[in-house]
Coordinates of C-alpha atoms and ligand atoms in Angstrom, one line a residue:
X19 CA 172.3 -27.6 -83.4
X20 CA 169.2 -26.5 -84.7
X21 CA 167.3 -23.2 -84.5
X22 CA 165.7 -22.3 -81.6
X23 CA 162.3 -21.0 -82.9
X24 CA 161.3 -17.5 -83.4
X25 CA 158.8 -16.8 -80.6
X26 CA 155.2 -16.0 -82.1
X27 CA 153.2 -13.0 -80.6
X28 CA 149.8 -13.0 -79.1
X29 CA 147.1 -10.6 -79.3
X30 CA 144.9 -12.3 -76.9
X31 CA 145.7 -14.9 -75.0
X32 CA 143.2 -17.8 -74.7
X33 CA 139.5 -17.5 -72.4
X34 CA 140.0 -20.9 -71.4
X35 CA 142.1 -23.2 -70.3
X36 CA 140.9 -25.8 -72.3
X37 CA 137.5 -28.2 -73.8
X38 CA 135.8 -31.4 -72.3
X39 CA 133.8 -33.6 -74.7
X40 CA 130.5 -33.4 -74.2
X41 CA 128.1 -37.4 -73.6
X42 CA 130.8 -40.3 -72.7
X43 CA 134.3 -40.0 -73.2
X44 CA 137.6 -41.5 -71.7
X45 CA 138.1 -39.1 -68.9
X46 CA 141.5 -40.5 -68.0
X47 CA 142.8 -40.2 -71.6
X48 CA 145.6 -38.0 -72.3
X49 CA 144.2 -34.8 -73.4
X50 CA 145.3 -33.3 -76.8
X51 CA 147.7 -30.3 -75.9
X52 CA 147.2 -27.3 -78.1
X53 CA 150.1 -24.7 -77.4
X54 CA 148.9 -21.1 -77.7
X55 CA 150.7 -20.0 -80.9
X56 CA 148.8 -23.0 -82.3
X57 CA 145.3 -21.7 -81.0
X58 CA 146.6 -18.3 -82.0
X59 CA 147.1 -19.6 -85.7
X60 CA 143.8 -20.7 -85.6
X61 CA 141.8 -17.7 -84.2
X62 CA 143.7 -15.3 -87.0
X63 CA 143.2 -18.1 -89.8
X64 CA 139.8 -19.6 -89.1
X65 CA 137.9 -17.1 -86.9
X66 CA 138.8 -13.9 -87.9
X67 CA 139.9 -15.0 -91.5
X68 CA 143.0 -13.4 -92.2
X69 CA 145.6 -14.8 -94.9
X70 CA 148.6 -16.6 -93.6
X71 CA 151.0 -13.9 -94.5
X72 CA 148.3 -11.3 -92.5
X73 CA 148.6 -13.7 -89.5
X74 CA 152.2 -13.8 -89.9
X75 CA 152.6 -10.4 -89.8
X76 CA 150.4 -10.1 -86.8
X77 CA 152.7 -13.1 -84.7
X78 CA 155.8 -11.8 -85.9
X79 CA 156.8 -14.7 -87.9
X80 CA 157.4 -16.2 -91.5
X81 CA 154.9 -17.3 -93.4
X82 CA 156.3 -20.5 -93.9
X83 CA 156.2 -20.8 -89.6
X84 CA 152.6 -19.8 -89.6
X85 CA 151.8 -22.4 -92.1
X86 CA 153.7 -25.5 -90.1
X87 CA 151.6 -24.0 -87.1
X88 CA 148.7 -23.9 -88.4
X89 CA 149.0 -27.5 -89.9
X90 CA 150.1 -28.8 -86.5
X91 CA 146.8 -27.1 -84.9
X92 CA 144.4 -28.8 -87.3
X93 CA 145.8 -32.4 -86.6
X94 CA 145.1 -31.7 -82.9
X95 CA 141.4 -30.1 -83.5
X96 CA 141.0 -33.1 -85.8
X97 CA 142.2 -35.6 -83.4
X98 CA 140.3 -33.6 -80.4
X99 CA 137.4 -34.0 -82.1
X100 CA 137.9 -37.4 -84.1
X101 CA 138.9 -38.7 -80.9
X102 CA 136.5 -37.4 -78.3
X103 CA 139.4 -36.1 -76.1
X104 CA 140.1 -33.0 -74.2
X105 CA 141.4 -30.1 -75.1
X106 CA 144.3 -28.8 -73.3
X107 CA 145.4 -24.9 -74.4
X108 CA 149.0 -24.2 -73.0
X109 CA 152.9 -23.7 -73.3
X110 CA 154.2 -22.8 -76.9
X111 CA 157.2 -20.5 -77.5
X112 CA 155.3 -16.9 -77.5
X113 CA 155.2 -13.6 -75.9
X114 CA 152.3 -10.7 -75.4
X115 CA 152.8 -7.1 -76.4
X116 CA 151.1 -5.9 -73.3
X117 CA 150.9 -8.0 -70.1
X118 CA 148.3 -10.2 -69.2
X119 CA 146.9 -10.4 -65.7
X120 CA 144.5 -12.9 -64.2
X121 CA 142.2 -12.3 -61.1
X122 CA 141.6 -15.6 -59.0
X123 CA 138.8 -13.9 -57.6
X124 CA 136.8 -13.6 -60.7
X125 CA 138.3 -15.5 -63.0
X126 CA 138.5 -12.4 -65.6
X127 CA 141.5 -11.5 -67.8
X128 CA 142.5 -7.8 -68.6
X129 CA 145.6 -6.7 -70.0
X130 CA 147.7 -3.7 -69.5
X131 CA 151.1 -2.0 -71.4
X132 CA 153.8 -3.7 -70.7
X133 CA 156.0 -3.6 -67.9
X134 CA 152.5 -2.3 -66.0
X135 CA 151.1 -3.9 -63.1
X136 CA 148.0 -3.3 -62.1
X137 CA 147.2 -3.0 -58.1
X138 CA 144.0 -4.8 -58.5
X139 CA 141.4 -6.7 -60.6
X140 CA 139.5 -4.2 -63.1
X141 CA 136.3 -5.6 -62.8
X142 CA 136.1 -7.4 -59.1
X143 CA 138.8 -4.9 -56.5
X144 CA 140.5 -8.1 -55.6
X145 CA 143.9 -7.8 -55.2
X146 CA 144.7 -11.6 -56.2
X147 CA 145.6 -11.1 -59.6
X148 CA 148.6 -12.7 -61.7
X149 CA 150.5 -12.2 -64.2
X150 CA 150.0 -14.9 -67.5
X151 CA 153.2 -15.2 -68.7
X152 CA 154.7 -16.2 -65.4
Ligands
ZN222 ZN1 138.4 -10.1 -60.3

């Protein structure tokens, strides 16, 4: 049987949900799925320039998983881009350390420490907020 993967921490989870090509492109191709340890990968590698064993510290995971990540996440930016198609950010085998909250109302994203839930948006009042990982 093999084993199950370790689960890769996130700081942040992502602002979006995901990228459309800009001009013509196939809208009713299958969009390129990104998972969210993959866009984590490449927000601690890329865009905030950390080494792979600094990013693997940061997701809790071995270098050598950071580095299969991170390879899997360039094929699909490549492709994404190469191929005109969306971009889909979701799924991936990970877990916050605080909780991450949604409002509908708003659209905003706000964490708090874990196990926390807040009564209402921080920024709107609303009290149609949910909970990320669920
Ligand atoms: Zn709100």
């Amino acid at each position: 049987m093999p084993k199950p993967r370790v689960l890769s921490k996130i700081q942040m989870p992502p602002r979006v949900k995901g990228f459309n090509p800009m001009g013509y492109y196939r809208k009713n191709a299958e969009p390129v799925k990104l998972s969210i340890d993959e866009y984590e990968a490449i927000r601690l590698l890329d865009y905030e320039g950390l080494t792979q064993k600094q990013a693997a510290s940061i997701m809790g995971v071995s270098r050598p998983s950071v580095t299969r990540i991170y390879q899997k996440a360039r094929v699909k930016m490549a492709t994404m881009i190469t191929e005109a198609r969306q971009l889909s950010i979701e799924g991936g085998r990970i877990f916050f350390d605080s909780s991450w909250f949604c409002c509908e109302n708003c659209d905003s994203k706000f964490n708090a420490p874990l196990g926390k839930q807040p009564e209402c948006c921080v920024l709107c009042g609303a009290n149609t907020i949910y909970n990320l990982e669920e």
